[in-house]
Amino acid sequence: MNKKIILSTAIALLLASTSLVAQQKCGTQDKGAYTAQSKMQRAPHTNKTNYISMFMHLDLSDKQRADIRNIMRESMKNRPNPNTTFTDSSFNQKEYVAMLQAQKNTRIEKKAQMIADIYALLTAEQKKDFKTMLDMKEIMKKNKKPKSFR
């Protein structure tokens, strides 16, 4: 009798832990909910300043959020599509390379224009808060302890 109780408890614990691990691996989170915070959690090793996500952390009105989304959509519309270099029977390598090089050269200019357009939407108080966020991020970066080598 005692062995049956212990055995059934062990099996129940095993099944519960297995289902918990399976849930975590499957990712039961809402895949559509893409936030700046989730992006930061996925790539903690990057030290790049993502201005767009920082803008979204400000106290924005609904109109400002909609305008920012429209600016981002417009900047993404004009991207060249490298898939056009493929046909049913061939691949135009020279056109593909030229397209990606042109995209690489203009990416920084387009991103700077997008940031300038979004920054222009902010109020004076929001601009001050944004600058404070940048300063805090810089202080945190300086105070971060370097990883020790083992």
Coordinates of C-alpha atoms in Angstrom, one line a residue:
M1 CA 0.0 0.0 0.0
N2 CA 2.8 2.4 1.0
K3 CA 4.7 1.6 -2.2
K4 CA 1.7 2.4 -4.3
I5 CA 1.2 5.8 -2.8
I6 CA 4.9 6.7 -3.2
L7 CA 4.9 5.4 -6.8
S8 CA 1.7 7.2 -7.8
T9 CA 3.0 10.5 -6.2
A10 CA 6.3 10.1 -8.1
I11 CA 4.5 9.5 -11.4
A12 CA 2.3 12.6 -10.8
L13 CA 5.3 14.8 -10.1
L14 CA 7.0 13.5 -13.2
L15 CA 4.0 14.2 -15.4
A16 CA 3.5 17.7 -13.8
S17 CA 7.1 18.7 -14.3
T18 CA 7.1 17.3 -17.9
S19 CA 4.0 19.3 -18.8
L20 CA 5.5 22.4 -17.3
V21 CA 8.7 22.1 -19.3
A22 CA 6.7 21.4 -22.5
Q23 CA 4.6 24.5 -21.8
Q24 CA 7.7 26.7 -21.4
K25 CA 9.4 25.3 -24.6
C26 CA 6.3 25.7 -26.7
G27 CA 6.0 29.3 -25.6
T28 CA 2.4 29.8 -24.5
Q29 CA 2.9 33.6 -24.7
D30 CA 0.9 35.6 -27.2
K31 CA 3.1 35.6 -30.3
G32 CA 1.4 38.8 -31.6
A33 CA 2.4 40.8 -28.5
Y34 CA 5.8 42.2 -29.7
T35 CA 7.0 44.9 -27.3
A36 CA 10.2 46.6 -26.8
Q37 CA 10.7 44.9 -23.5
S38 CA 10.4 41.5 -25.1
K39 CA 12.9 42.4 -27.7
M40 CA 15.3 43.5 -25.0
Q41 CA 14.8 40.2 -23.2
R42 CA 15.6 38.2 -26.3
A43 CA 18.8 40.1 -27.1
P44 CA 20.4 41.2 -23.8
H45 CA 23.9 41.0 -25.3
T46 CA 23.5 44.0 -27.5
N47 CA 24.6 47.5 -26.4
K48 CA 22.9 49.3 -29.2
T49 CA 20.5 52.1 -28.3
N50 CA 17.1 51.4 -29.8
Y51 CA 15.6 54.9 -30.0
I52 CA 12.3 53.7 -31.3
S53 CA 11.6 51.5 -28.2
M54 CA 12.7 54.3 -26.0
F55 CA 10.2 56.6 -27.7
M56 CA 7.5 54.1 -27.0
H57 CA 8.3 54.1 -23.3
L58 CA 7.5 57.8 -23.1
D59 CA 4.1 58.9 -22.0
L60 CA 2.7 59.3 -25.5
S61 CA -0.9 60.1 -26.5
D62 CA -2.8 57.7 -28.7
K63 CA -2.4 60.1 -31.6
Q64 CA 1.4 60.2 -31.2
R65 CA 1.6 56.4 -31.1
A66 CA -0.5 56.2 -34.2
D67 CA 1.7 58.8 -36.0
I68 CA 4.8 56.9 -34.9
R69 CA 3.5 53.7 -36.3
N70 CA 2.6 55.5 -39.6
I71 CA 6.1 56.9 -39.9
M72 CA 7.6 53.5 -39.3
R73 CA 5.3 51.9 -41.9
E74 CA 6.2 54.6 -44.5
S75 CA 9.9 54.1 -43.9
M76 CA 9.5 50.4 -44.5
K77 CA 7.4 50.7 -47.6
N78 CA 10.2 51.9 -49.9
R79 CA 12.5 49.0 -49.1
P80 CA 13.7 47.1 -52.2
N81 CA 12.7 43.5 -52.4
P82 CA 15.6 41.1 -53.1
N83 CA 13.2 38.4 -54.0
T84 CA 12.7 40.1 -57.4
T85 CA 16.2 38.8 -58.4
F86 CA 14.8 35.2 -58.6
T87 CA 12.9 33.9 -61.5
D88 CA 11.5 30.4 -62.3
S89 CA 14.8 29.3 -63.7
S90 CA 17.6 31.7 -62.8
F91 CA 19.1 34.0 -60.1
N92 CA 20.5 37.4 -61.0
Q93 CA 23.5 37.5 -58.6
K94 CA 24.8 40.9 -59.8
E95 CA 21.4 42.6 -59.3
Y96 CA 21.0 41.0 -55.9
V97 CA 24.4 42.2 -54.7
A98 CA 23.8 45.7 -56.1
M99 CA 20.4 45.9 -54.4
L100 CA 21.7 44.8 -51.0
Q101 CA 24.7 47.3 -51.3
A102 CA 22.3 50.1 -52.1
Q103 CA 20.1 49.1 -49.2
K104 CA 23.1 49.0 -46.9
N105 CA 24.2 52.5 -47.9
T106 CA 20.8 54.1 -47.5
R107 CA 19.7 52.3 -44.3
I108 CA 21.4 54.8 -41.9
E109 CA 20.0 57.8 -43.7
K110 CA 16.5 56.4 -43.7
K111 CA 16.7 55.5 -40.0
A112 CA 18.0 58.9 -39.1
Q113 CA 15.1 60.5 -41.0
M114 CA 12.6 58.3 -39.3
I115 CA 14.1 59.2 -35.8
A116 CA 14.0 62.9 -36.7
D117 CA 10.3 62.6 -37.8
I118 CA 9.4 60.8 -34.6
Y119 CA 11.4 63.3 -32.4
A120 CA 9.5 66.2 -34.1
L121 CA 6.2 64.7 -32.8
L122 CA 7.3 64.9 -29.2
T123 CA 6.3 67.7 -26.8
A124 CA 9.0 69.6 -24.9
E125 CA 8.4 67.6 -21.8
Q126 CA 8.7 64.3 -23.7
K127 CA 11.9 65.5 -25.3
K128 CA 13.3 66.2 -21.8
D129 CA 12.2 62.8 -20.6
F130 CA 13.8 61.2 -23.6
K131 CA 17.1 62.9 -22.9
T132 CA 16.9 61.8 -19.3
M133 CA 16.4 58.2 -20.5
L134 CA 19.5 58.4 -22.7
D135 CA 21.6 59.9 -19.9
M136 CA 20.4 57.1 -17.5
K137 CA 21.2 54.5 -20.1
E138 CA 24.7 55.9 -20.5
I139 CA 25.3 56.0 -16.7
M140 CA 24.1 52.4 -16.4
K141 CA 26.5 51.4 -19.2
K142 CA 29.4 53.1 -17.5
N143 CA 28.6 51.5 -14.1
K144 CA 28.2 48.0 -15.6
K145 CA 30.8 45.7 -14.2
P146 CA 33.0 44.0 -16.9
K147 CA 32.7 40.3 -17.1
S148 CA 35.5 38.5 -15.4
F149 CA 37.5 35.9 -17.3
R150 CA 37.7 32.5 -15.6

